[in-house]
Coordinates of C-alpha atoms in Angstrom, one line a residue:
F1 CA 0.1 0.0 0.1
D2 CA 3.0 2.4 0.8
E3 CA 4.5 1.8 -2.4
L4 CA 1.5 2.3 -4.5
A5 CA 0.6 5.1 -2.5
K6 CA 3.6 6.8 -3.2
T7 CA 4.2 6.2 -7.0
E8 CA 1.0 8.1 -7.4
L9 CA 2.2 11.0 -4.8
K10 CA 5.5 11.1 -7.2
E11 CA 3.4 10.6 -10.4
A12 CA 1.3 14.1 -9.4
V13 CA 3.9 16.2 -8.0
Q14 CA 5.8 15.7 -11.6
E15 CA 2.7 16.3 -13.4
I16 CA 2.2 19.6 -11.6
T17 CA 6.1 20.6 -11.3
Q18 CA 7.3 18.6 -14.6
L19 CA 10.3 18.0 -12.2
E20 CA 12.7 15.0 -13.3
N21 CA 12.9 13.7 -9.6
P22 CA 10.7 15.6 -7.2
N23 CA 12.0 14.2 -4.6
S24 CA 15.7 16.2 -5.3
V25 CA 15.8 19.0 -2.8
I26 CA 17.8 21.2 -5.2
Q27 CA 15.2 20.5 -7.8
M28 CA 12.2 21.0 -5.4
R29 CA 13.8 24.4 -3.9
D30 CA 14.3 25.7 -7.2
W31 CA 11.0 24.8 -8.4
L32 CA 9.5 26.5 -5.1
C33 CA 11.5 29.9 -5.6
R34 CA 10.2 30.1 -9.2
Y35 CA 6.8 30.9 -7.6
G36 CA 8.5 33.2 -5.1
L37 CA 8.6 30.8 -2.1
E38 CA 12.1 31.0 -1.3
T39 CA 13.5 28.7 2.0
D40 CA 16.7 26.6 2.9
S41 CA 15.3 23.7 4.2
L42 CA 12.5 21.2 3.1
D43 CA 12.5 19.4 6.5
K44 CA 8.8 18.7 8.3
K45 CA 8.9 21.9 10.2
A46 CA 10.0 24.3 7.4
V47 CA 7.5 22.7 4.9
S48 CA 4.6 23.0 7.9
E49 CA 5.3 26.5 8.4
M50 CA 5.4 27.0 4.1
L51 CA 1.9 26.0 4.1
K52 CA 0.1 28.5 6.1
T53 CA 0.9 31.0 3.6
A54 CA 1.1 29.0 0.1
P55 CA -0.9 29.3 -3.0
P56 CA -3.0 26.7 -3.9
K57 CA -1.0 25.4 -6.3
L58 CA 2.5 25.1 -4.1
A59 CA 0.5 24.0 -0.9
K60 CA -0.6 20.9 -2.8
V61 CA 2.7 20.3 -3.8
L62 CA 4.3 20.8 -0.5
T63 CA 1.2 18.7 0.9
I64 CA 2.2 15.3 -1.3
R65 CA 5.8 16.0 -0.5
Q66 CA 4.9 15.9 3.5
Q67 CA 3.1 12.5 2.5
L68 CA 6.3 11.2 0.7
S69 CA 8.5 11.9 3.3
K70 CA 6.3 9.6 5.7
S71 CA 9.1 7.2 7.1
S72 CA 7.4 5.5 10.1
V73 CA 6.1 3.0 7.9
K74 CA 9.7 1.3 8.2
K75 CA 8.5 -0.3 11.3
Y76 CA 6.5 -2.8 9.3
Q77 CA 9.8 -3.7 7.6
A78 CA 11.1 -4.0 11.1
M79 CA 8.2 -6.1 12.2
Q80 CA 9.0 -8.4 9.1
N81 CA 12.7 -8.6 10.3
T82 CA 12.0 -9.2 14.1
A83 CA 9.6 -11.7 13.5
C84 CA 10.0 -15.3 14.3
K85 CA 8.3 -18.4 12.4
D86 CA 5.5 -18.4 14.9
G87 CA 4.6 -14.8 14.7
R88 CA 6.0 -13.5 17.6
A89 CA 8.4 -10.9 18.1
R90 CA 11.3 -11.4 20.4
G91 CA 14.2 -9.7 21.6
M92 CA 12.9 -6.5 22.1
F93 CA 13.3 -5.1 25.7
Q94 CA 17.2 -4.5 27.0
F95 CA 17.1 -5.4 30.4
Y96 CA 18.6 -2.5 32.4
G97 CA 19.2 -0.2 28.8
A98 CA 19.1 3.0 30.6
N99 CA 22.2 3.2 33.0
R100 CA 21.0 5.8 35.7
S101 CA 17.5 4.2 36.8
G102 CA 18.1 1.0 35.3
R103 CA 15.0 0.9 32.8
F104 CA 14.7 -0.9 29.9
S105 CA 15.1 0.2 26.8
G106 CA 13.8 -0.7 23.3
R107 CA 14.9 -2.7 20.4
N108 CA 14.3 -3.9 17.2
I109 CA 10.6 -2.6 16.4
Q110 CA 11.1 -0.4 19.3
L111 CA 7.6 -0.1 21.2
Q112 CA 8.7 2.7 23.2
N113 CA 8.8 5.0 19.9
L114 CA 5.3 4.1 18.2
P115 CA 2.9 6.6 16.3
Q116 CA 0.4 7.5 18.0
N117 CA -3.3 6.7 16.7
H118 CA -5.9 8.9 16.5
L119 CA -8.2 7.6 13.7
S120 CA -11.9 7.1 14.8
D121 CA -12.4 4.4 12.6
L122 CA -9.4 2.1 13.2
D123 CA -11.9 -0.8 12.7
E124 CA -12.5 0.2 9.3
A125 CA -9.5 1.4 8.4
R126 CA -7.3 -1.6 9.5
S127 CA -10.3 -4.0 7.7
I128 CA -9.6 -2.1 4.5
L129 CA -5.9 -2.8 5.1
R130 CA -6.3 -6.5 5.9
N131 CA -8.7 -7.2 2.8
G132 CA -5.9 -5.8 0.8
D133 CA -8.3 -3.2 -1.0
Y134 CA -6.3 -0.2 -2.0
E135 CA -8.9 1.2 -4.3
V136 CA -11.1 1.3 -1.4
M137 CA -8.2 2.4 1.1
S138 CA -7.3 5.5 -1.0
M139 CA -11.0 6.6 -2.1
L140 CA -11.8 6.9 2.1
Y141 CA -8.1 8.3 3.3
D142 CA -6.7 11.1 1.5
N143 CA -3.2 10.9 3.4
I144 CA -2.4 6.6 3.3
P145 CA 1.1 7.1 4.4
D146 CA -0.4 8.5 7.4
T147 CA -3.1 6.1 7.9
L148 CA -0.7 3.7 7.1
S149 CA 1.5 5.0 10.2
Q150 CA -1.6 5.6 12.6
L151 CA -2.5 1.4 12.4
I152 CA 1.0 0.2 13.1
R153 CA 0.5 0.2 16.8
T154 CA -2.8 -2.1 15.6
A155 CA 0.0 -4.9 13.5
F156 CA 0.2 -6.5 17.6
V157 CA -2.3 -8.8 18.0
P158 CA -3.2 -11.5 20.8
K159 CA -3.0 -15.0 19.5
K160 CA -6.8 -16.9 18.8
G161 CA -9.4 -16.7 21.7
Y162 CA -7.6 -14.1 23.5
K163 CA -7.3 -10.1 24.2
F164 CA -4.7 -7.7 25.4
I165 CA -5.6 -5.9 28.7
V166 CA -3.4 -2.7 28.8
A167 CA -2.6 -1.1 32.2
D168 CA -0.1 1.4 33.7
F169 CA 0.4 3.4 36.8
S170 CA -1.1 6.9 37.5
A171 CA 1.3 9.4 38.2
I172 CA 3.8 6.8 39.2
E173 CA 6.7 9.3 39.6
A174 CA 4.7 12.1 41.6
R175 CA 3.4 9.3 43.9
V176 CA 6.8 8.1 44.7
I177 CA 8.2 11.6 45.6
A178 CA 5.2 12.1 47.8
W179 CA 5.7 8.8 49.4
L180 CA 9.6 9.1 49.8
A181 CA 9.3 12.5 51.0
G182 CA 6.5 11.7 53.4
E183 CA 4.1 14.9 51.1
Q184 CA 1.1 12.8 52.5
W185 CA -1.5 15.4 51.4
R186 CA -0.4 14.9 47.7
L187 CA -1.3 10.7 48.1
N188 CA -4.1 11.9 49.5
L189 CA -5.1 14.0 46.7
F190 CA -4.4 11.7 43.8
E191 CA -6.2 8.6 45.6
S192 CA -9.2 11.2 45.5
G193 CA -8.7 12.8 41.9
G194 CA -8.9 16.0 43.1
D195 CA -7.1 18.9 41.1
I196 CA -3.8 19.4 41.9
Y197 CA -3.8 23.4 41.2
C198 CA -6.2 23.5 43.5
Q199 CA -4.9 21.9 46.5
S200 CA -1.7 22.8 45.8
A201 CA -2.6 26.3 46.3
S202 CA -4.9 25.7 48.8
Q203 CA -1.9 24.4 50.6
M204 CA 0.0 27.0 50.1
F205 CA -2.0 29.6 51.0
G206 CA -4.0 28.1 53.8
V207 CA -7.5 28.7 52.5
P208 CA -9.6 26.4 50.4
V209 CA -9.7 26.6 46.6
V210 CA -12.0 25.7 44.3
K211 CA -12.1 26.1 40.4
N212 CA -14.1 28.9 39.9
G213 CA -15.4 29.1 42.8
I214 CA -13.8 30.1 46.3
N215 CA -10.6 31.7 45.9
G216 CA -10.7 30.4 42.5
H217 CA -8.3 33.5 41.9
L218 CA -5.1 31.4 43.4
R219 CA -5.3 28.6 41.3
Q220 CA -3.2 30.0 38.9
K221 CA -0.8 30.8 41.5
G222 CA -0.6 26.9 42.4
K223 CA -0.5 26.0 38.5
I224 CA 2.8 27.8 38.4
A225 CA 4.2 25.6 41.0
E226 CA 3.4 22.5 38.8
L227 CA 4.7 21.4 35.9
A228 CA 3.5 21.0 32.3
C229 CA 3.8 18.9 29.5
I230 CA 4.6 18.1 26.3
A231 CA 2.7 15.5 24.5
E232 CA 4.7 11.9 23.6
G233 CA 5.8 11.8 20.0
E234 CA 6.6 15.2 19.3
L235 CA 9.6 16.3 18.1
V236 CA 12.5 17.7 19.6
L237 CA 15.1 19.9 17.6
T238 CA 18.7 18.2 18.8
D239 CA 22.0 18.6 17.5
K240 CA 21.4 14.6 15.9
G241 CA 18.5 15.8 14.4
L242 CA 14.6 15.6 15.3
I243 CA 13.8 13.1 17.9
P244 CA 11.0 12.4 19.5
I245 CA 10.8 13.7 23.1
E246 CA 10.4 10.6 25.0
K247 CA 13.9 9.6 23.2
I248 CA 15.4 12.4 24.1
T249 CA 19.1 11.3 25.9
L250 CA 21.8 13.2 28.1
A251 CA 23.9 12.6 25.2
H252 CA 21.3 15.1 22.6
K253 CA 21.9 18.9 23.1
L254 CA 18.8 20.9 21.9
W255 CA 17.9 24.2 20.5
D256 CA 16.8 27.1 22.6
G257 CA 16.6 29.9 20.0
E258 CA 19.9 31.0 20.0
E259 CA 22.4 27.9 20.7
W260 CA 22.8 24.4 21.4
V261 CA 22.5 23.7 25.1
N262 CA 23.0 20.5 27.3
H263 CA 19.9 19.9 29.4
E264 CA 18.9 17.1 32.6
G265 CA 16.8 14.8 31.1
V266 CA 13.2 14.4 30.4
V267 CA 10.9 12.9 32.9
Y268 CA 7.7 11.1 31.8
K269 CA 4.8 13.3 34.3
G270 CA 1.7 10.4 33.1
E271 CA -1.1 10.4 30.8
R272 CA -2.8 13.9 30.5
E273 CA -5.6 15.6 28.0
V274 CA -3.3 17.8 25.3
I275 CA -4.4 20.6 22.7
Y276 CA -3.3 20.9 19.2
Y277 CA -2.6 24.1 18.0
D278 CA -0.2 25.7 15.6
G279 CA 1.5 22.6 15.0
L280 CA 2.2 21.9 18.6
K281 CA 0.5 19.1 20.9
A282 CA 1.2 20.1 24.8
T283 CA -1.2 20.3 28.1
A284 CA -3.3 23.4 28.0
D285 CA -0.9 24.8 30.7
H286 CA 2.7 24.7 29.4
L287 CA 4.1 27.5 28.2
V288 CA 5.1 28.6 25.0
W289 CA 6.8 31.8 23.5
V290 CA 4.6 33.7 20.8
E291 CA 5.0 36.5 18.5
G292 CA 5.2 40.1 20.3
K293 CA 5.9 38.6 23.8
S294 CA 9.0 38.8 25.2
E295 CA 8.1 36.2 28.3
P296 CA 6.6 32.9 27.5
I297 CA 2.8 32.7 28.1
Q298 CA -0.1 29.2 28.7
F299 CA -0.3 27.6 25.4
R300 CA -3.9 28.0 25.7
Q301 CA -4.0 31.3 26.2
A302 CA -2.0 31.3 22.9
A303 CA -4.5 29.1 21.1
A304 CA -7.4 31.2 22.1
C305 CA -6.1 34.4 21.2
G306 CA -4.6 33.2 17.8
T307 CA -1.1 34.1 17.9
H308 CA 1.6 32.5 16.0
L309 CA 4.0 30.1 18.1
I310 CA 7.6 31.3 17.6
Q311 CA 9.3 29.4 15.2
T312 CA 13.0 28.4 15.8
G313 CA 15.8 28.2 13.1
D314 CA 17.5 25.3 12.1
G315 CA 20.3 25.6 14.4
R316 CA 21.3 28.8 12.9
K317 CA 19.3 31.8 14.3
A318 CA 15.5 31.8 15.8
I319 CA 13.1 33.2 13.5
R320 CA 10.2 35.5 14.4
L321 CA 6.7 35.5 12.1
G322 CA 6.2 38.5 10.3
K323 CA 2.6 40.6 11.3
G324 CA 1.3 39.7 8.0
S325 CA 1.3 36.3 9.1
R326 CA -1.5 35.3 11.3
A327 CA -2.8 31.9 12.8
K328 CA -6.1 31.1 12.5
K329 CA -8.1 31.6 15.6
I330 CA -9.4 29.1 18.4
E331 CA -11.1 27.0 14.8
N332 CA -7.3 25.5 15.0
L333 CA -7.5 24.4 19.0
K334 CA -8.7 20.5 19.2
I335 CA -9.1 18.9 22.5
N336 CA -7.9 15.0 22.1
S337 CA -10.5 13.2 23.1
S338 CA -8.3 10.9 25.3
K339 CA -5.4 11.1 27.2
V340 CA -2.4 10.5 26.0
R341 CA 1.7 10.2 27.5
V342 CA 3.0 13.8 28.1
Y343 CA 6.4 14.4 29.1
D344 CA 9.0 17.4 29.4
I345 CA 12.9 18.3 29.8
R346 CA 14.5 19.4 32.5
N347 CA 16.7 23.0 32.7
A348 CA 17.6 23.2 29.1
G349 CA 20.3 25.8 29.0
K350 CA 20.5 29.6 30.7
H351 CA 17.1 30.0 29.1
N352 CA 14.8 27.1 30.3
R353 CA 13.7 26.8 26.5
F354 CA 14.0 24.0 23.7
T355 CA 12.7 23.7 20.2
V356 CA 9.5 21.3 20.1
S357 CA 7.9 20.8 16.7
G358 CA 9.7 23.9 15.3
K359 CA 8.1 26.0 18.4
L360 CA 9.7 27.3 21.2
V361 CA 9.1 25.9 24.9
H362 CA 9.7 26.7 28.2
N363 CA 11.1 23.3 30.0
C364 CA 10.3 22.3 33.9
G365 CA 13.1 22.7 36.4
Y366 CA 14.1 20.8 39.5
G367 CA 14.0 22.7 42.6
G368 CA 13.8 26.2 41.2
S369 CA 13.4 29.6 42.6
S370 CA 11.8 32.7 42.0
G371 CA 14.2 33.1 38.5
A372 CA 12.8 29.9 37.4
L373 CA 9.2 30.9 38.2
K374 CA 10.1 34.2 36.2
A375 CA 11.4 32.5 32.9
M376 CA 8.4 30.1 33.3
G377 CA 6.3 33.1 32.6
A378 CA 4.4 34.3 35.7
V379 CA 4.8 38.0 35.2
D380 CA 3.0 37.6 31.8
M381 CA 0.3 35.2 33.7
G382 CA -0.4 38.3 36.1
I383 CA 1.8 37.6 38.8
P384 CA 3.6 40.5 40.1
E385 CA 7.3 39.9 40.0
E386 CA 6.9 40.9 43.9
E387 CA 5.3 38.3 44.4
L388 CA 7.6 35.4 42.6
K389 CA 9.7 34.7 46.1
P390 CA 6.7 34.6 48.5
L391 CA 5.2 32.5 46.0
V392 CA 8.2 30.2 45.6
D393 CA 8.4 30.1 49.6
A394 CA 4.6 29.5 50.0
W395 CA 4.9 26.2 47.7
R396 CA 8.0 25.2 49.8
D397 CA 6.3 26.0 52.9
A398 CA 3.1 23.8 51.5
N399 CA 5.8 20.9 50.3
P400 CA 8.3 21.3 52.7
N401 CA 9.3 17.1 53.0
I402 CA 10.0 17.0 49.3
V403 CA 12.0 20.4 50.0
K404 CA 14.0 18.7 52.9
L405 CA 14.6 15.6 51.0
W406 CA 16.4 17.1 47.9
W407 CA 18.9 19.1 50.4
A408 CA 19.0 15.8 52.9
F409 CA 20.4 13.9 49.8
D410 CA 22.6 16.8 48.7
D411 CA 24.3 16.9 52.4
A412 CA 24.5 12.4 52.4
V413 CA 26.3 12.7 49.1
K414 CA 28.6 15.3 50.1
N415 CA 29.6 13.6 53.4
V416 CA 30.1 10.1 52.2
V417 CA 31.9 11.1 49.2
S418 CA 34.2 13.6 51.4
L419 CA 34.5 10.9 54.5
K420 CA 34.1 7.8 52.5
T421 CA 31.3 6.9 55.4
S422 CA 27.9 6.0 55.0
E423 CA 24.3 7.7 55.8
T424 CA 20.7 7.0 55.5
V425 CA 17.9 9.4 54.1
N426 CA 14.4 8.2 54.5
G427 CA 15.3 5.1 53.9
I428 CA 17.6 5.4 51.3
K429 CA 21.0 4.4 52.2
F430 CA 24.0 6.3 50.8
S431 CA 27.4 4.7 51.0
Y432 CA 31.0 4.4 49.6
K433 CA 33.3 1.7 48.6
S434 CA 36.4 0.5 46.4
G435 CA 36.0 4.1 44.7
M436 CA 32.2 4.0 43.8
L437 CA 28.9 5.9 45.5
F438 CA 26.5 3.4 45.9
I439 CA 22.8 5.0 46.4
T440 CA 20.6 1.6 48.1
L441 CA 17.0 1.7 47.0
P442 CA 14.3 0.8 49.3
S443 CA 14.2 -2.7 47.1
G444 CA 17.7 -3.7 48.3
R445 CA 19.0 -2.5 44.6
N446 CA 22.1 -0.5 44.3
L447 CA 22.6 2.8 42.0
V448 CA 26.1 3.2 41.4
Y449 CA 28.0 6.3 40.7
V450 CA 31.9 5.8 39.5
R451 CA 35.2 7.4 41.2
P452 CA 32.7 10.7 42.8
K453 CA 34.8 13.0 43.8
P454 CA 33.6 16.7 45.8
G455 CA 33.5 19.4 43.0
I456 CA 32.9 23.2 42.5
N457 CA 29.7 23.6 40.5
K458 CA 29.3 26.6 38.0
F459 CA 27.8 28.9 40.4
G460 CA 31.1 28.4 42.9
G461 CA 29.2 26.4 45.5
E462 CA 30.1 22.8 46.5
S463 CA 28.9 19.5 44.2
V464 CA 29.8 16.2 43.7
T465 CA 31.2 14.9 40.4
Y466 CA 31.6 11.3 38.8
E467 CA 32.5 9.7 35.8
G468 CA 30.2 8.2 33.2
I469 CA 29.1 8.8 29.9
G470 CA 28.0 12.5 29.3
A471 CA 26.5 14.7 27.0
T472 CA 29.2 14.5 24.4
K473 CA 28.8 10.9 24.7
K474 CA 32.4 10.4 25.6
W475 CA 33.5 9.1 29.1
E476 CA 33.6 12.3 31.4
R477 CA 33.0 14.1 34.9
I478 CA 29.0 14.4 35.4
E479 CA 28.4 17.3 37.9
S480 CA 25.6 16.6 40.4
Y481 CA 23.3 17.4 43.3
G482 CA 20.8 16.9 45.5
P483 CA 17.6 17.1 43.7
K484 CA 19.2 15.6 40.8
F485 CA 19.9 12.4 42.9
V486 CA 16.0 12.4 44.2
E487 CA 15.5 12.3 40.2
N488 CA 17.3 8.9 40.1
V489 CA 16.1 7.5 42.9
I490 CA 12.4 8.3 42.1
Q491 CA 12.8 6.9 38.7
A492 CA 14.7 4.0 40.0
I493 CA 12.2 3.1 42.1
A494 CA 9.3 3.6 39.7
R495 CA 10.9 0.8 37.4
D496 CA 11.3 -1.5 40.7
L497 CA 7.4 -0.8 41.0
L498 CA 7.0 -1.7 37.4
L499 CA 9.0 -5.0 38.0
N500 CA 7.0 -5.4 41.3
A501 CA 4.0 -5.3 39.5
M502 CA 5.1 -8.0 36.7
K503 CA 6.1 -10.4 39.6
N504 CA 2.5 -9.9 40.6
L505 CA 1.4 -10.7 37.3
R506 CA 3.7 -13.6 36.7
E507 CA 0.8 -16.0 36.5
F508 CA -0.3 -14.1 33.2
F509 CA 1.3 -14.2 29.9
I510 CA 3.1 -10.5 29.6
V511 CA 3.8 -9.8 26.2
A512 CA 5.2 -6.0 26.3
H513 CA 6.2 -3.5 28.9
V514 CA 6.3 0.3 27.5
H515 CA 7.6 2.6 30.3
D516 CA 5.4 2.3 32.8
E517 CA 2.5 0.7 31.1
V518 CA 2.2 -3.6 31.0
I519 CA 0.5 -5.6 28.0
I520 CA -0.7 -8.9 28.8
E521 CA -2.1 -11.6 26.5
A522 CA -5.4 -12.9 28.5
D523 CA -8.0 -15.7 28.0
A524 CA -12.0 -14.4 29.0
G525 CA -11.3 -15.3 32.6
M526 CA -8.9 -12.7 33.4
T527 CA -10.7 -8.7 33.7
L528 CA -9.0 -5.2 33.9
E529 CA -10.1 -4.6 37.2
E530 CA -8.0 -7.8 38.3
M531 CA -5.1 -6.4 36.4
C532 CA -5.1 -2.9 38.0
E533 CA -5.7 -4.4 41.2
R534 CA -2.6 -6.9 41.1
M535 CA -0.5 -3.7 39.7
S536 CA -1.8 -1.9 42.6
Q537 CA -0.2 -3.8 45.1
A538 CA 2.6 -2.2 46.5
P539 CA 5.8 -4.3 47.7
E540 CA 6.7 -4.9 51.4
W541 CA 9.3 -2.5 51.2
A542 CA 6.8 0.0 49.9
K543 CA 4.2 0.1 52.5
G544 CA 2.2 3.2 52.8
L545 CA 2.9 3.8 49.0
N546 CA -0.9 4.5 47.3
L547 CA -0.1 3.1 43.9
K548 CA -3.1 3.3 41.4
A549 CA -3.3 1.9 37.6
D550 CA -5.6 1.9 34.8
G551 CA -6.2 0.5 31.2
Y552 CA -8.1 -0.7 29.1
E553 CA -9.2 -4.3 26.9
C554 CA -8.4 -4.2 23.4
M555 CA -8.5 -6.8 20.1
Y556 CA -5.1 -5.2 18.9
Y557 CA -2.7 -2.8 20.6
K558 CA -3.1 0.9 20.2
K559 CA -3.4 4.0 22.0
D560 CA -6.7 4.5 23.9

C-alpha cells in the first residue's frame, strides 16, 4: 500500500511541477523559488511553516511532499525482520538499558517509539488494509502513508481466542516522591482524584481553593508552581536531528532559539489531556513563546488569542514570524478525546527552553526558585514580580518534606563522598566502597556512581562529580547535586515498582511493557479490574505507597 501510494504521489508531483526527480531537494527548492517561495530547508518543520501561507498550487505540492517523506511505515519492515516463525516478535527489550535508573530500553521494533493513533474508525481502516483493498483505502483516506502509520500499533494482536489487557501506573513519579518524602497530602489528593492546582494553592495559602469558585483566583498561583508537559511523539530539535521527546537523552544537545544547550534529561509525567494548535501538541498549561511577547504564556492562551507560536530556525538563528502571517483563532484548537502520555525536559540551558515541533517552549525545572518562575512566564500570567519570591516560599512551605528531601540527599552525598562513610535518608542508604558511591533503594537494588569526588559547581558552590557517559557521549566527569540524585532515585523506584507489578502478574502472559505500562495476553477469565488491582499492590518494601493503575482491553494494541 505504501509503495502504491508513494508511486501515485510522485506521479502527481511530477505532473504539477514537471520535475524529473521531485524527491530532489535542489530541484524542488528551485521550483518553489520560481513561484516566489524561497527556503533553505525542506524538512518537516520548514514545509509545515510554508504551508501556512503557500498558494493552492504550491500547497498541494508541499502537502504531497509531506506524505512522501513519511517514514514511520518502516516499522512494518522492522516487524518482518523481527518476527519469528510463530509470528511472535522477540528480543525487543534490553534489561537495564537506562544506566542511571535501570529501566528497560526498546530494541528492534522499538515499542517505546510507536506513532500514536487518532483515527476514529480504526476497525474499518484496519479491515480495509487486511483485505488488501487499496482502491477503497484511497477513496476513504486522503493521506494513506499517515493512515498506515496510525495502524502500526494495531499490527500487534493476541493469539486466537485471547485479548490484550493494557494497564499503566497513574502519576507514578509524583506518587513515589510524595511517599518517599512523606508529603502525605499529595498522596491523598491522587487517591481522591482532586485538582492538583487547587489543592496545591490551598496548601500554599492555607485556605480552600475551588476552580471557578471560592478563592478561585489563587488556583493560577498553584498552577505556576506545578509542571506542564509535551505530548509523546512530539519532535524535539537536537544536534542529532529531530528526535521524539520521549527518546531524548543527555547525549542530545537542544536548540533554545539561540544556541545548542545541554539539559538534565526527560521526565515522564503520566497521561494528561492535550490540545493541538499551530503544529504543537501539549497540555493547555504548558508555557510557549509567542509573537510579540518577551516572556512565555500558557499554550491555551496562545490558542485562544490566535497568536503564532515563535518558530525557531535550523540551528543557526531564531525566526520570528512577520505581522502579516496570522494563525487562525480558536478553530485551530483541538482537544484530544483521550489522554496521552506526556513528558518534559529539565533545565535546558540558561534560558530554560527548547524547540519542539518547530516551536519554542519552556522546559520544567527541578528545585527551581523565583528566577525559574519568572522564566516560566509567571509575570506575564498576571503574577506581580514582587510576589514571585513569596510564591516560591509558599510552595516550599506547602511541600516542606519534598524540599527537605532534596537537600538531605545533597548533604548525604557530599558527606559520604568526602568522608568515605555511609548515611541513610528516609530509608535510602548512601555508602562509599571501592571508589564507588552506592545508593541503596528500598527494594535493595543499588545505583552506582563511578569515582565520585567533591567539586565546585558553576555557581561556585560545593557539588559532587562522578564519571560516566555525558552529553558528549564520551566518558567524562558529570556534575550532580541533591535534586538530581532525588530524580535518579525516584525514577529507579518507579522502575522497581514496574518489576514488582510484573511479578504480581507472573501467572499471566506479559507480552510487552512500555514505560510504566504492562501489556498482557489474556483469556476471557482475566479482567482489567483484576490486572489493575494486582499492579496496585505495593511490595513489602513500599509500605504506605498509594499505587493506582488504569487501562483498557482491546483485540489489537492501540493508544486508547
